[in-house]
Coordinates of C-alpha atoms in Angstrom, one line a residue:
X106 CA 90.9 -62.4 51.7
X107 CA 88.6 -63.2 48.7
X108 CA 90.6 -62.1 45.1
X109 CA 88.7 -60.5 42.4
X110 CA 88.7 -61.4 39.3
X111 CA 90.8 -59.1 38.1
X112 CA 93.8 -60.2 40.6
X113 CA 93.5 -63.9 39.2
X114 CA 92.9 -63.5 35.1
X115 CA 95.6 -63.2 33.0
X116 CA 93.1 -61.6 30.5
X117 CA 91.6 -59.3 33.1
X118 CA 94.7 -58.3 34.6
X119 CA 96.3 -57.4 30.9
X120 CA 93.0 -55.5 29.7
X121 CA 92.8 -53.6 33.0
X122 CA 96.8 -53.1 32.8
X123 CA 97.0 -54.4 36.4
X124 CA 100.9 -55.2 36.9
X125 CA 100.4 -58.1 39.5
X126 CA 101.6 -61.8 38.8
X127 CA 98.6 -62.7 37.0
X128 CA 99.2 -60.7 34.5
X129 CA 100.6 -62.9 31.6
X130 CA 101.7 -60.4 28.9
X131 CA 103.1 -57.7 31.3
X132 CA 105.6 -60.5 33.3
X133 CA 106.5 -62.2 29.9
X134 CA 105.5 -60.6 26.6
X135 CA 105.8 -56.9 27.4
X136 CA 109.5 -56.8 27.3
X137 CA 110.2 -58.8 24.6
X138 CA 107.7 -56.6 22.4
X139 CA 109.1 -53.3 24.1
X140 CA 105.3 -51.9 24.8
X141 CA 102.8 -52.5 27.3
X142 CA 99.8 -53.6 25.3
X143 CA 99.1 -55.8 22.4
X144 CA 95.7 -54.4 21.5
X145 CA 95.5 -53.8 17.8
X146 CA 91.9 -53.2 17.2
X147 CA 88.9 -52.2 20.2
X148 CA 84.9 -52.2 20.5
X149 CA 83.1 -50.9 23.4
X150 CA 82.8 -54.5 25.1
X151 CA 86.1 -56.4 22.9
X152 CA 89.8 -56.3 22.3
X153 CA 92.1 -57.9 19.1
X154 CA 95.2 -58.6 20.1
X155 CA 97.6 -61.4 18.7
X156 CA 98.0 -65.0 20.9
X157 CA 100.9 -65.9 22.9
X158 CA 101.8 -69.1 20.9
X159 CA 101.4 -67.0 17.6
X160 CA 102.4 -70.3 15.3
X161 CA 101.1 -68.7 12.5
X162 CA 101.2 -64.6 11.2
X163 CA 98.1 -63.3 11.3
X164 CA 96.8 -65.2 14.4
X165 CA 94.6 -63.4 16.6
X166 CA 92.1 -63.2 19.3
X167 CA 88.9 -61.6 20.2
X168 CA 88.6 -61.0 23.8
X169 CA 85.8 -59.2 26.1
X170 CA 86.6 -56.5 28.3
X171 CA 84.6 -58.0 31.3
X172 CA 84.8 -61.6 32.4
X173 CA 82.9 -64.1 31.4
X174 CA 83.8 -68.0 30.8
X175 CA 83.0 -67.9 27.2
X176 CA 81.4 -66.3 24.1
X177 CA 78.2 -68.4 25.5
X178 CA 77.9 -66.5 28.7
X179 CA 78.1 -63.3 27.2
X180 CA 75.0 -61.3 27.4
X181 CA 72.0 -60.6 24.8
X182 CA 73.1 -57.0 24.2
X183 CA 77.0 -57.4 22.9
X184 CA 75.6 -60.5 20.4
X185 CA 75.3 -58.0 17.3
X186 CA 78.5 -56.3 18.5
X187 CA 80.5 -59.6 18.8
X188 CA 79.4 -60.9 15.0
X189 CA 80.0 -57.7 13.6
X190 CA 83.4 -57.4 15.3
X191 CA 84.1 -61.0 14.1
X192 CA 83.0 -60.2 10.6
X193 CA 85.4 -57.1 10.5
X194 CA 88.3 -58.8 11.7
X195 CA 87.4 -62.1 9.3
X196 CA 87.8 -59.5 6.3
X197 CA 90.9 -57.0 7.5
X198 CA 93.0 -60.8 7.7
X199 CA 91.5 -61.8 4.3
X200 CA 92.5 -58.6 2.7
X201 CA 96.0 -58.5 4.4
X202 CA 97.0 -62.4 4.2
X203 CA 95.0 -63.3 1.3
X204 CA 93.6 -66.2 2.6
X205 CA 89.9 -67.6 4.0
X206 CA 89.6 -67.4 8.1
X207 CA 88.9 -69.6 10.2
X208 CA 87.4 -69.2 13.7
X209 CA 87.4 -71.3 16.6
X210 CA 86.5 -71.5 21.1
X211 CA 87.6 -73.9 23.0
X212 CA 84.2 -72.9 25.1
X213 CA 85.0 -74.2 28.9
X214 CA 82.5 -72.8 31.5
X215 CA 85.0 -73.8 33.8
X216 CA 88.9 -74.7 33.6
X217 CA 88.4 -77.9 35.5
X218 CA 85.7 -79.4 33.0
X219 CA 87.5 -77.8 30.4
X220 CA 87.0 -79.6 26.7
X221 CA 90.2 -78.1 25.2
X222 CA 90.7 -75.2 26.5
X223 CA 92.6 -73.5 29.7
X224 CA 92.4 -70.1 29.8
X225 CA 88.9 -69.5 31.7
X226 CA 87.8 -65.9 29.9
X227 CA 86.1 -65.5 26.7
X228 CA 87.9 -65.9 23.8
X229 CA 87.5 -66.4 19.6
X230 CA 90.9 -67.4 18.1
X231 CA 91.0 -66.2 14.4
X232 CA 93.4 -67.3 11.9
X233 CA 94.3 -67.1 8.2
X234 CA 93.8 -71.0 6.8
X235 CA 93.6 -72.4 3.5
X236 CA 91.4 -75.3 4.1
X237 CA 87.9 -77.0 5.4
X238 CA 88.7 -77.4 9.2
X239 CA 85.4 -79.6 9.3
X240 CA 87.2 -81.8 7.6
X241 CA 90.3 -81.9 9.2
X242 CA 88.7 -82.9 12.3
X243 CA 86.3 -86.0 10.7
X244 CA 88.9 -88.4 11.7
X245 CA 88.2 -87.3 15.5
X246 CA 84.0 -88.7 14.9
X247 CA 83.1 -85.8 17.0
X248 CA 79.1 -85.3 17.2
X249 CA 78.8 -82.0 15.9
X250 CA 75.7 -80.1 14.5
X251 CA 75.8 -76.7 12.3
X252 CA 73.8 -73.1 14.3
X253 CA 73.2 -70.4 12.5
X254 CA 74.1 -68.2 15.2
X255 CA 76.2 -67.3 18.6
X256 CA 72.7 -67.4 20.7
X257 CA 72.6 -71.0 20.1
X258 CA 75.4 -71.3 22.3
X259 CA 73.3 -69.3 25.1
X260 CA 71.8 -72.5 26.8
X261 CA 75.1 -73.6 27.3
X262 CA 76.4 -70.8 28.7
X263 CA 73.4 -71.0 31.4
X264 CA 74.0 -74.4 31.8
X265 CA 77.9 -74.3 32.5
X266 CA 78.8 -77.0 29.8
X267 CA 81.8 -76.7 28.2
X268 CA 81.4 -77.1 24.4
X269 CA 83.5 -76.4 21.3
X270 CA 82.8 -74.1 18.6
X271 CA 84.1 -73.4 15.6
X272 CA 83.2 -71.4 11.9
X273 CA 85.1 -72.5 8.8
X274 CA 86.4 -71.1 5.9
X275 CA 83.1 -71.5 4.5
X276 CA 81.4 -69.5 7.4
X277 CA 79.5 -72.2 8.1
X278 CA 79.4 -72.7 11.9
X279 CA 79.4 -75.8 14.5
X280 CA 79.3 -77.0 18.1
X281 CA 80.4 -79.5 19.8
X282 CA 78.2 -80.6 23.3
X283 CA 78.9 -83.5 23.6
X284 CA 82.3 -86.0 24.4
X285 CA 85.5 -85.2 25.6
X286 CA 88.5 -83.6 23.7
X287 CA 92.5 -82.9 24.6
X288 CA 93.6 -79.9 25.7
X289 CA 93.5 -77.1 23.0
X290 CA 92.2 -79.4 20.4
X291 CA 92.0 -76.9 17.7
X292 CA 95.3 -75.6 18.3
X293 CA 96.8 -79.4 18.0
X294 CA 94.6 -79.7 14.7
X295 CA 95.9 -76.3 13.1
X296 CA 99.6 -77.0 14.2
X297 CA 99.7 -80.6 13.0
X298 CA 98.3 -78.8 9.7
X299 CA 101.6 -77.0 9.2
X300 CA 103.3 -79.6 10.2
X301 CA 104.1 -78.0 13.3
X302 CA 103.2 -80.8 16.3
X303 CA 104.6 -79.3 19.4
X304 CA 103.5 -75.8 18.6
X305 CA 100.3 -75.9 20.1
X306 CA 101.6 -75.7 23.3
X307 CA 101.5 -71.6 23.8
X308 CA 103.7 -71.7 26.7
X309 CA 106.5 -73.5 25.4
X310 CA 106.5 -72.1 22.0
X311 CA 105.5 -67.8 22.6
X312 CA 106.6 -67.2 18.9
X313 CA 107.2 -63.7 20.2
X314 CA 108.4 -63.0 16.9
X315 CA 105.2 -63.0 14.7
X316 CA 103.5 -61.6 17.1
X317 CA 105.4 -58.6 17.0
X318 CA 105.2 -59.0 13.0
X319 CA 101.7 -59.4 13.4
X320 CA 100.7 -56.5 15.1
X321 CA 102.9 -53.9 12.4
X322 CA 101.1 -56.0 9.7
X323 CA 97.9 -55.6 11.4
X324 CA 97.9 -52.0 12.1
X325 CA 99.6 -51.0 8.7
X326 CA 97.3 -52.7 7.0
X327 CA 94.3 -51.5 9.6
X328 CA 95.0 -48.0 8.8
X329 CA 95.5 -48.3 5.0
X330 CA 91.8 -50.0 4.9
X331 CA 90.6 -46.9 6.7
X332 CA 92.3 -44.6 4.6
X333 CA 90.9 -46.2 1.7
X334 CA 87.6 -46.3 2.8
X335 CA 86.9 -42.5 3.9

């Protein structure tokens, strides 16, 4: 029997609150936060919700309700959505951390040709940072170029190619095409800059606890911003 999509993504499976195996959050997470979703802000075609491997207060992702294998294969018609929605959350963690964002895809059209990534459904991590992450990554001689936007990323979306992405405190924004990279570079780079090696590895370190501190900091401070601004 052929399995949908849906029966084999842990994103899927979460987003559709489908209580199979697949399901990541539900078998692990759910109990340990006491609720059955982790969804702190929503758009028409994306969820926010905080990481598994939540090394750092404030770290979150951007997910799309329907599969697809990155921000790169998402269609034409969600690209305003998806930069507004990345704007919005880029200013709700500056105004409740304090500190620039960073932004960052480990862009795999496919798990197996991977270039840092594993988890095979579209995905922006965002995180409070206080530094260039260009730089932090130069001693790595990675060929990357600057875009000024997510529909330079659409030819390799149609092509399958895995890439990385990343925008920086700055807002500047870059791509890597091109070279090979360990799994969940960016995640090694950020934990390294808290001097937290190991952490990068989401399913040995969970950090259940700020994720549960992120989400009441995130909504509080979701709902005072909309207060505010009625």
């Amino acid at each position: 029997m052929i399995r949908s999509i849906q029966d084999t993504c842990a994103f899927c499976a979460e987003i559709n609150q489908i209580p199979n195996s697949c399901n990541y959050f539900l078998q692990y997470m759910g109990k340990q936060l006491n609720q059955t979703s982790r969804i702190v802000m929503e758009t028409d075609n994306f969820v926010v919700f905080p990481t598994v491997g939540c090394f750092v207060e404030g770290y979150l992702l951007i997910v799309s309700k329907e599969h697809y294998s990155s921000f790169a294969c998402l269609p034409a018609t969600m690209l305003e959505e998806q930069t507004t929605l990345i704007a919005a959350v880029k200013t709700r963690l500056q105004d409740v951390y304090g500190k620039q964002v960073i932004c960052f895809e480990h862009g795999s059209a496919f798990c197996d040709v991977s270039m840092g990534g594993c988890v095979d459904h579209a995905h922006m991590h965002l995180l409070p940072y206080d530094c260039s992450l260009t730089e932090e990554i130069l001693p790595y001689a990675l060929k990357y170029r600057q875009i000024h936007s997510f529909s330079e990323l659409w030819p390799l979306g149609n092509n399958n190619m895995p890439y990385l992405y990343w925008q920086d405190i700055d807002g500047l924004m870059y791509v890597v095409d091109d070279g090979f990279v360990p799994s969940q570079f960016f995640r090694r780079i950020v934990a390294n800059h808290y001097n937290m090696p190991e952490s990068w590895d989401w399913r040995q370190f969970p950090y259940v606890d700020k994720m549960i501190k992120t989400i009441d900091v995130f909504c509080h401070q979701t709902e005072v911003i909309n207060n505010d601004t009625e």
